mmCIF file of C-alpha atoms in Angstrom:
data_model
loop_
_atom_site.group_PDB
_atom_site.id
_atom_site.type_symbol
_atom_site.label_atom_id
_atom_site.label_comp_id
_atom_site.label_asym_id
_atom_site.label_seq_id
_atom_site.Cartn_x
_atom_site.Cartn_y
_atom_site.Cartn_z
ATOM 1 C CA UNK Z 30 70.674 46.508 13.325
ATOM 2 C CA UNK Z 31 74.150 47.246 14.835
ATOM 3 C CA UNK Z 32 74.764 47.666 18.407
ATOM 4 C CA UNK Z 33 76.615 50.805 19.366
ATOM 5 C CA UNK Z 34 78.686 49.929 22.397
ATOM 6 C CA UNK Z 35 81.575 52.984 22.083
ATOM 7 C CA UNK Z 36 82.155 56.334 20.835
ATOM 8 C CA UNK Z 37 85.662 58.064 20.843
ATOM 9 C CA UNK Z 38 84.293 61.683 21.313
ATOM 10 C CA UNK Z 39 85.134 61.853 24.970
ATOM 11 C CA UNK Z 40 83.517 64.765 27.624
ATOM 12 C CA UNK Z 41 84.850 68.202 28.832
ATOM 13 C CA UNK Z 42 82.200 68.224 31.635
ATOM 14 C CA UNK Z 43 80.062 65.550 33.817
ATOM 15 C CA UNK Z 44 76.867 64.988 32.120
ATOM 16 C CA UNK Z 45 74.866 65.029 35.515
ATOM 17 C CA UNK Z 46 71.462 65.586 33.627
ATOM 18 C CA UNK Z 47 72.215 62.429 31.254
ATOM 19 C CA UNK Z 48 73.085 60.425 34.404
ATOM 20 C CA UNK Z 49 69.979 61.871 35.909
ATOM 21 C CA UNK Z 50 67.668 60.582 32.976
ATOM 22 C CA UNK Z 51 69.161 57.329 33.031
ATOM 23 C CA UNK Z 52 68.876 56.929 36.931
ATOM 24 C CA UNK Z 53 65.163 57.812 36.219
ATOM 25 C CA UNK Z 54 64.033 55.666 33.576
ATOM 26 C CA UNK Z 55 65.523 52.601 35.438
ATOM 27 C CA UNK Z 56 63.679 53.912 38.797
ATOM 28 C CA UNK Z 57 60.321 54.276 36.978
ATOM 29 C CA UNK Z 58 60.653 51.181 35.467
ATOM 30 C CA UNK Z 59 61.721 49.257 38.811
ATOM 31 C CA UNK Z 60 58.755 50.707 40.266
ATOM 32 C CA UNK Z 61 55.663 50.427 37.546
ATOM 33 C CA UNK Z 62 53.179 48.039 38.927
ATOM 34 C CA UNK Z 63 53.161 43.878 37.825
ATOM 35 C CA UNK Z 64 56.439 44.357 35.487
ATOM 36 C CA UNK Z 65 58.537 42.568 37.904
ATOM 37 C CA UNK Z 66 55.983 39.487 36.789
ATOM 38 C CA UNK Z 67 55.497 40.530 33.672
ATOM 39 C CA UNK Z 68 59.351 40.176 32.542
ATOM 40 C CA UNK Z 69 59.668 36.912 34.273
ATOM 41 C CA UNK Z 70 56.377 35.409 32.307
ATOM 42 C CA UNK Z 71 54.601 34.581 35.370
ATOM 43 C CA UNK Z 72 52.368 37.756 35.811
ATOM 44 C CA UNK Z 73 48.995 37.357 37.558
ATOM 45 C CA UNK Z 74 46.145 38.434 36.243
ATOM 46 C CA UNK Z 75 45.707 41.193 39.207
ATOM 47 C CA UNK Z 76 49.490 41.904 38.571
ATOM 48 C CA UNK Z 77 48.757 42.274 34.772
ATOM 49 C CA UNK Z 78 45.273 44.508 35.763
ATOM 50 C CA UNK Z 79 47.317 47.055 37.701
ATOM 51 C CA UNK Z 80 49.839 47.369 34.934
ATOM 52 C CA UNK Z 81 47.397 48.164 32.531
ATOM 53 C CA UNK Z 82 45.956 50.741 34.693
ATOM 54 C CA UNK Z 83 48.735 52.519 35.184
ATOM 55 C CA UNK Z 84 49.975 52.579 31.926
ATOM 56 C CA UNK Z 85 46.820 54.054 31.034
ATOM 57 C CA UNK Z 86 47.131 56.788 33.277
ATOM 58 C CA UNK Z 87 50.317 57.794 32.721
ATOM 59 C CA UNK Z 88 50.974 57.206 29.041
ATOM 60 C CA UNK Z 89 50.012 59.278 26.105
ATOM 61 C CA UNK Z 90 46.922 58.263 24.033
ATOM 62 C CA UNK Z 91 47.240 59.863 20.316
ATOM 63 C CA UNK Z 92 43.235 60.356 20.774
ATOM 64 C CA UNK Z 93 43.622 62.429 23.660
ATOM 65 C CA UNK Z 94 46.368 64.710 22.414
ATOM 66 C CA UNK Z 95 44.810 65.499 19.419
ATOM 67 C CA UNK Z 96 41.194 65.288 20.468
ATOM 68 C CA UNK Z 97 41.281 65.862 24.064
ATOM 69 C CA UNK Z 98 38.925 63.182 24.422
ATOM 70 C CA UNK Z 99 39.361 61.203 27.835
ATOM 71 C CA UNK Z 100 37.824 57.509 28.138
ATOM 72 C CA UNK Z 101 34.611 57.582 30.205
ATOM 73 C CA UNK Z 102 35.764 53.950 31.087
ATOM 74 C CA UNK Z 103 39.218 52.859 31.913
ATOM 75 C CA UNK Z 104 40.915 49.903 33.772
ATOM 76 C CA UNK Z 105 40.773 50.729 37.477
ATOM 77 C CA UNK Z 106 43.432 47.733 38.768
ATOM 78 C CA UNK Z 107 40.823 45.599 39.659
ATOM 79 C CA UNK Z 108 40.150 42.335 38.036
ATOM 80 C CA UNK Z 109 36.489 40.953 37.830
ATOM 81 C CA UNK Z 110 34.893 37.919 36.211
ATOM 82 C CA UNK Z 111 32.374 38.792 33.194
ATOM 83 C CA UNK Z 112 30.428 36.838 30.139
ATOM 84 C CA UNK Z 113 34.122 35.938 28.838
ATOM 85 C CA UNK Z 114 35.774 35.286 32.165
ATOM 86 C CA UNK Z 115 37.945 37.037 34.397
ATOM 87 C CA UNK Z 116 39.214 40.423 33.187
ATOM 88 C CA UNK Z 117 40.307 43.600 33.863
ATOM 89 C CA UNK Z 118 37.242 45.783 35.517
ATOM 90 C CA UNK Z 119 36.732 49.170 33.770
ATOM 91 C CA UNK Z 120 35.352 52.029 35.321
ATOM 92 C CA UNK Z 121 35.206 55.914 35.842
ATOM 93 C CA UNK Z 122 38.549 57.193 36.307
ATOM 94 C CA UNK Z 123 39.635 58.318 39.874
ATOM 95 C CA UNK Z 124 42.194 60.920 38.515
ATOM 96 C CA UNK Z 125 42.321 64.022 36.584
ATOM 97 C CA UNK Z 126 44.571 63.290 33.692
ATOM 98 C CA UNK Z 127 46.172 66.160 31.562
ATOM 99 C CA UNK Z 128 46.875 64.407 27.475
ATOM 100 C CA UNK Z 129 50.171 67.438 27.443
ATOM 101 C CA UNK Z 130 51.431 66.784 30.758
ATOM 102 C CA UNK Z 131 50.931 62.836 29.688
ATOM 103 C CA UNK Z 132 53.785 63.110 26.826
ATOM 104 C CA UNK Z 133 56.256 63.981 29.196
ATOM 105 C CA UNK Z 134 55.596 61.220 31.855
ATOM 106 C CA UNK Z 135 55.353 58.817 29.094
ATOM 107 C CA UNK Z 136 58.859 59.374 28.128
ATOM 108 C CA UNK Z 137 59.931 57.704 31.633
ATOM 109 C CA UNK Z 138 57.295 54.141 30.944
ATOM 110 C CA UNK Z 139 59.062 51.362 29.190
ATOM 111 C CA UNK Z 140 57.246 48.066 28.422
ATOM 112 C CA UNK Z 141 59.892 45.561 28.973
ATOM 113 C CA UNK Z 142 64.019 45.610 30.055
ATOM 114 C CA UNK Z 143 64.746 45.201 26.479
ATOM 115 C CA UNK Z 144 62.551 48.323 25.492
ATOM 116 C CA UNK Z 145 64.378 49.911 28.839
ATOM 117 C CA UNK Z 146 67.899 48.929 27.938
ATOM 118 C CA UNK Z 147 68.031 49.289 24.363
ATOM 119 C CA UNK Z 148 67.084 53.136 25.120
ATOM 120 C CA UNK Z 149 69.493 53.746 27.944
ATOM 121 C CA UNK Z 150 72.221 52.076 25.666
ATOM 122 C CA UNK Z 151 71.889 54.939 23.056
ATOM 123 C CA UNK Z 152 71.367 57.806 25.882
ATOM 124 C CA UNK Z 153 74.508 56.374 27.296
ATOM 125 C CA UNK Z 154 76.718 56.673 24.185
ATOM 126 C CA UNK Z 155 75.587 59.500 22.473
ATOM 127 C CA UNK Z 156 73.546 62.169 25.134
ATOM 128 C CA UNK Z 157 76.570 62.664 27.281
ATOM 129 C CA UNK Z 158 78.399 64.829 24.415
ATOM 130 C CA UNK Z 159 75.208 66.566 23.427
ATOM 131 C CA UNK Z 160 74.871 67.636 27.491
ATOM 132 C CA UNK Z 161 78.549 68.422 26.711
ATOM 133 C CA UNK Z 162 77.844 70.774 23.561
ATOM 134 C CA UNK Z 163 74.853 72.316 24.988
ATOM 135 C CA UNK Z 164 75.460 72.739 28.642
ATOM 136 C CA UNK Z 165 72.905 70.621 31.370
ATOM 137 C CA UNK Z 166 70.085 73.157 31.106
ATOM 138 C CA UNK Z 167 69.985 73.661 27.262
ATOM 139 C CA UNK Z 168 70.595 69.739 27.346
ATOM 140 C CA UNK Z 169 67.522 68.903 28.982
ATOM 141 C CA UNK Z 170 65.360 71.324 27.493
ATOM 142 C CA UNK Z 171 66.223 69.837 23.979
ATOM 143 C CA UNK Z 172 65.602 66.181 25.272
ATOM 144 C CA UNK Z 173 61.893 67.029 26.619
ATOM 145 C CA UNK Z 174 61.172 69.207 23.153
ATOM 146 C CA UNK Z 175 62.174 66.280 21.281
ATOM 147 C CA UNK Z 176 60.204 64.099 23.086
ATOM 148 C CA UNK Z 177 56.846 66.434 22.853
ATOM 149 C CA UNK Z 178 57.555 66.427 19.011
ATOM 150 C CA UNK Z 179 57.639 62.591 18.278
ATOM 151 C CA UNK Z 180 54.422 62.476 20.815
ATOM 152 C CA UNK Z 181 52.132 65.000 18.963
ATOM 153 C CA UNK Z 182 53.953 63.937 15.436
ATOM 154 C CA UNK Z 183 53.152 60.201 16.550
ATOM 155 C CA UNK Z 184 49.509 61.320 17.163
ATOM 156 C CA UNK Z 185 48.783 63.570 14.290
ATOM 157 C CA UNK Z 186 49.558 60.974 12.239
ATOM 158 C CA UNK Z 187 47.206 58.219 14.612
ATOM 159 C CA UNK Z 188 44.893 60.868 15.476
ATOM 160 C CA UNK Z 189 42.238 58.137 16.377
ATOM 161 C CA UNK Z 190 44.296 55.992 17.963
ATOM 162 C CA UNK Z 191 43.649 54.816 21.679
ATOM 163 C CA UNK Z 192 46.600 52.645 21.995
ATOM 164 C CA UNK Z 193 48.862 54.212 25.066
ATOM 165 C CA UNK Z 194 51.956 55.250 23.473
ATOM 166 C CA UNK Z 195 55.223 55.147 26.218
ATOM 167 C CA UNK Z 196 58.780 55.143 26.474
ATOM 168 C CA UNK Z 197 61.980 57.733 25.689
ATOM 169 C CA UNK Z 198 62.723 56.835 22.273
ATOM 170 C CA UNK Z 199 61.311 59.646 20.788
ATOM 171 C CA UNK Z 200 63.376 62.072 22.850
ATOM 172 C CA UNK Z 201 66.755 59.642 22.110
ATOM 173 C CA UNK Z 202 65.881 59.799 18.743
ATOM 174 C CA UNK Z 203 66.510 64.228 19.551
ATOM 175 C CA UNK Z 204 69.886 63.036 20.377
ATOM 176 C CA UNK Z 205 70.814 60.587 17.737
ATOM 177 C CA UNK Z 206 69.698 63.632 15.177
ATOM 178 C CA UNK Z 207 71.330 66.279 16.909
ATOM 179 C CA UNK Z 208 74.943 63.817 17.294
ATOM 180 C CA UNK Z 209 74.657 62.698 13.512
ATOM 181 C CA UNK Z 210 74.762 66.941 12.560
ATOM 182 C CA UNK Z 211 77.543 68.029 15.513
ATOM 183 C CA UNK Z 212 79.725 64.670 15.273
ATOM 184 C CA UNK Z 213 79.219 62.865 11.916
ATOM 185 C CA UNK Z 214 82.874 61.966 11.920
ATOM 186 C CA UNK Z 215 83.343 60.389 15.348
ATOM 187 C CA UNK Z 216 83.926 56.560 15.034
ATOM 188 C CA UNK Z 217 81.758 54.706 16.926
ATOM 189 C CA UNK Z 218 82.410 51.049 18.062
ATOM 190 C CA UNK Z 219 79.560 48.521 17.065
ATOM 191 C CA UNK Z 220 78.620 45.503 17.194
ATOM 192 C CA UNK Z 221 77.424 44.114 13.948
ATOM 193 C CA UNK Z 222 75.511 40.725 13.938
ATOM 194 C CA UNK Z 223 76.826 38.369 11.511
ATOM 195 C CA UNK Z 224 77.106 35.174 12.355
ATOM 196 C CA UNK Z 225 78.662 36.216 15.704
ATOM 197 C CA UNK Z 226 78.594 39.949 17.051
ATOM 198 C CA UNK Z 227 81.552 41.448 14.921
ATOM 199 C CA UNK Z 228 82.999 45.086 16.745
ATOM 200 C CA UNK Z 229 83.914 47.553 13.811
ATOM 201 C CA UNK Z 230 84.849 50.819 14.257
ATOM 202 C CA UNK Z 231 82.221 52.742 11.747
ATOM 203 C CA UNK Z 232 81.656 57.008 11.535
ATOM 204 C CA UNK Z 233 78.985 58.711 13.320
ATOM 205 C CA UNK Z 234 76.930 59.445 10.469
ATOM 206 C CA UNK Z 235 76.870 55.831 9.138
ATOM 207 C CA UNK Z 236 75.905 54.495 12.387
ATOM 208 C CA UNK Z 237 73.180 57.007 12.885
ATOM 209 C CA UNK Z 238 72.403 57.489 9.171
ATOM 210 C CA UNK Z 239 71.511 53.674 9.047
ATOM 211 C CA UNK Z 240 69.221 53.568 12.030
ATOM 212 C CA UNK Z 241 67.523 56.604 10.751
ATOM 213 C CA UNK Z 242 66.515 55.000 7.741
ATOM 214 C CA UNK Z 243 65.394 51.723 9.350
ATOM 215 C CA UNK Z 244 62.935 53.665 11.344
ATOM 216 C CA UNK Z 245 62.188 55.039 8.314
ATOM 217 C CA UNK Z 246 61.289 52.150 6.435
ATOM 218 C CA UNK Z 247 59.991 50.307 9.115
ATOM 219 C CA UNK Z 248 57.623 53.700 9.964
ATOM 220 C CA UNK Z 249 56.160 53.385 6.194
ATOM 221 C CA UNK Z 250 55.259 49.425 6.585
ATOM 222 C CA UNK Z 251 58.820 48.668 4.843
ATOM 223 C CA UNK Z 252 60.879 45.551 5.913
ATOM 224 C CA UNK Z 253 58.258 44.906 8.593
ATOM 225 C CA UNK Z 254 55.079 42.197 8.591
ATOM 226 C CA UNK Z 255 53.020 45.137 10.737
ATOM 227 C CA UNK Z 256 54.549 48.532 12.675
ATOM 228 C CA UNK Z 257 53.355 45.965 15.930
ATOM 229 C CA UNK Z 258 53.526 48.069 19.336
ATOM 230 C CA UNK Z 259 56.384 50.242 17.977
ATOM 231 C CA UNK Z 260 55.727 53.730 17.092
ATOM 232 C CA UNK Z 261 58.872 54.041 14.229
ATOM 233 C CA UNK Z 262 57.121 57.638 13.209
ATOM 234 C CA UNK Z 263 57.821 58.880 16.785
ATOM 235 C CA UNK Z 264 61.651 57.872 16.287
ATOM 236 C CA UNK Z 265 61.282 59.552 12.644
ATOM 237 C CA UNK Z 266 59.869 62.949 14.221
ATOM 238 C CA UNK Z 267 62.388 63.016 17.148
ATOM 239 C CA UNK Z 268 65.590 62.621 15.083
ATOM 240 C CA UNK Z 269 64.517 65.108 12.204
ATOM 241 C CA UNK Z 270 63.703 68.027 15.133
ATOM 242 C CA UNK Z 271 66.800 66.962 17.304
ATOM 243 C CA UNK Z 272 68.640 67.640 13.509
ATOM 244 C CA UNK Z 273 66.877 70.975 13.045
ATOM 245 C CA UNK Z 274 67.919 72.097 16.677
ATOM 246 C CA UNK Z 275 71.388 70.912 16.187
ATOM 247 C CA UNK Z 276 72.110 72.786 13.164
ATOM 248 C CA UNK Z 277 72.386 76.270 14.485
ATOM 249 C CA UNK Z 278 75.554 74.975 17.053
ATOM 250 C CA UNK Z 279 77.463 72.972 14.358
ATOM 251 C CA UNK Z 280 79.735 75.990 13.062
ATOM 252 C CA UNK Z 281 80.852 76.734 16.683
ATOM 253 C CA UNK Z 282 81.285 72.942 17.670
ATOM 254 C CA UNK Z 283 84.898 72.524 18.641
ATOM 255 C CA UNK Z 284 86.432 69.314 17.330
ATOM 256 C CA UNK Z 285 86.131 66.415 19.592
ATOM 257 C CA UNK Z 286 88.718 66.578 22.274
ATOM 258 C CA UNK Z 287 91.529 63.687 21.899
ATOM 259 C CA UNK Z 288 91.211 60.773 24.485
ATOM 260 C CA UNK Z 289 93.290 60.663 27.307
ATOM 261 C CA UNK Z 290 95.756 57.988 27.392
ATOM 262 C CA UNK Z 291 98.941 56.883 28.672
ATOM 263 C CA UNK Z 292 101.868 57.426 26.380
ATOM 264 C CA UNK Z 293 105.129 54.848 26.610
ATOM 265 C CA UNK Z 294 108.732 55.500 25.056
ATOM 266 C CA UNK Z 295 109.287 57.960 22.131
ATOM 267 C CA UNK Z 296 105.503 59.182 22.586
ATOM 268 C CA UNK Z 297 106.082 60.299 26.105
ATOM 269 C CA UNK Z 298 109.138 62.783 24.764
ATOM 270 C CA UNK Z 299 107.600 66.698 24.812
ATOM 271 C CA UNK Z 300 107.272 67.421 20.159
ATOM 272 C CA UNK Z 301 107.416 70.380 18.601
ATOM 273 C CA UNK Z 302 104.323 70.976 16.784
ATOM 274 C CA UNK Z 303 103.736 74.087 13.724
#
C-alpha cells in the first residue's frame, strides 16, 4: 500500500469544512470512553466495558439499518462477574437510538489512532481540492451522502450482521472517487514501502486507481486470510458514488492552478507568452 504524503493541485479557497471534519474526528476520538487505555494496552476491564457501550450506541449495526431491529440487551458500561467471570453487564438500553441517524455519527468513531490517522491522512491530501471544486456547502453534503452510501451498501450486503460498523472511511472513500474523476493527472507524492519508504512522484489516477482495487480485492476475500474488522465493501461503495457524483463537474473543472513559488534569475524576468 503506498502512503500518499503530497499532492501538487494546490487551493483557490480555505477548505474550512475539511479542517472542520478533521478537527472533529480527532475531538471525538480524544473523547470516546477507555481509548486513552485502550491504545496504550493497559485498558481496564471497566475502561474496556464503557467503550463497548458506547460504541454500541453510537455506531451503525448492518441489522438495524436494514431490519430496524434494536437489541433488547446491550452493554450498559457496567462490568459484572458471571458463570465465566467478570464481563461486561448487558441490559435494557437507557437511550432511544435512531439505525439512520447512527450512520452519520458513526462516521466520526474510529477504533484506534492508526484507524484515526490513516483516514485524516487521505482527507488531508485529497478533500481540500474537492471543498475547492465544489464550494464548502456542496462539499459537505457530498462527504455525508457518501458516507450514508457505504453504510447502507455495507449493510445490504451484511444484512444480518450485528457487528457495530464505525469510522469515516466510507465517506473518504467519496473523495478519493470523486479526486480520481476531477484530477486523474495531478502527481501525487508517495511513499512506497520497499525495503525503506521510497517518495515517488506517481499520477492521481494510479495512486487512487491502486487503492481502489485493493479494497476491491480485499472486499471479495482476495489477498486477505479473512475481511477481519474492516468493512473493504464500505470503501468499495463510497468511492464508486463519490465517482458517479463527480462526473457531472469534470467538463467545467478548471485545470489545477500552478503552485506558488519563488522564482530566481532568468525566471524572475516578465515572458511573453502566445
Amino acid at each position: 500500500m503506498v502512503i500518499p504524503v503530497h499532492d501538487l493541485n494546490p487551493v483557490r479557497r480555505t477548505p474550512w469544512v475539511t479542517y472542520a471534519l478533521l478537527a472533529a474526528n480527532v475531538a471525538v476520538f480524544l473523547f470516546m470512553p477507555g481509548l486513552a487505555g485502550s491504545v496504550a494496552g493497559d485498558s481496564s476491564l471497566s475502561q474496556l466495558c464503557h467503550l463497548q457501550a458506547f460504541t454500541d450506541h453510537f455506531a451503525a449495526v448492518p441489522r438495524e439499518l436494514i431490519h430496524h431491529q434494536l437489541p433488547s440487551l446491550v452493554p450498559t458500561g457496567a462490568v459484572g462477574v458471571g458463570a465465566h467471570g467478570p464481563g461486561c453487564v448487558l441490559g435494557p438500553p437507557g437511550y432511544d437510538k435512531s439505525p439512520p441517524l447512527s450512520v452519520f455519527t458513526a462516521m466520526f468513531l474510529h477504533g484506534g489512532w492508526l484507524h484515526l490517522l490513516g483516514n485524516m491522512l487521505f482527507l488531508y491530501i485529497f478533500g481540500n481540492n474537492i471543498e475547492d471544486r465544489m464550494g464548502h456547502v456542496r462539499f459537505f453534503l457530498f462527504y455525508v451522502a457518501c458516507g450514508y452510501a457505504a453504510g447502507y451498501g455495507f449493510a445490504l450486503l451484511n444484512a444480518d450482521s450485528a457487528t457495530p460498523l464505525i469510522g469515516a472511511s466510507g465517506a473518504i472513500a467519496g473523495v478519493l472517487g470523486a479526486y480520481l474523476v476531477l484530477y486523474p493527472r495531478v502527481r501525487v507524492w508517495v511513499l512506497v514501502p520497499f525495503l525503506i519508504f521510497l517518495p515517488l512522484r506517481l499520477p492521481a489516477w494510479l495512486v487512487l486507481g491502486f487503492w481502489f482495487v485493493l479494497q476491491a480485492l480485499y472486499s471479495s476475500g482476495e489477498g486477505v486470510s479473512g475481511t477481519g474488522a474492516v468493512a473493504y465493501a464500505a470503501h468499495v461503495v463510497g468511492f464508486l458514488v463519490g465517482m458517479l457524483i463527480a462526473l457531472p463537474l469534470r467538463p467545467g473543472t478548471p485545470p489545477p492552478p500552478e503552485p506558488r513559488r519563488l522564482l530566481f534569475g532568468r525566471q524572475a524576468r516578465p515572458r511573453h507568452t502566445w
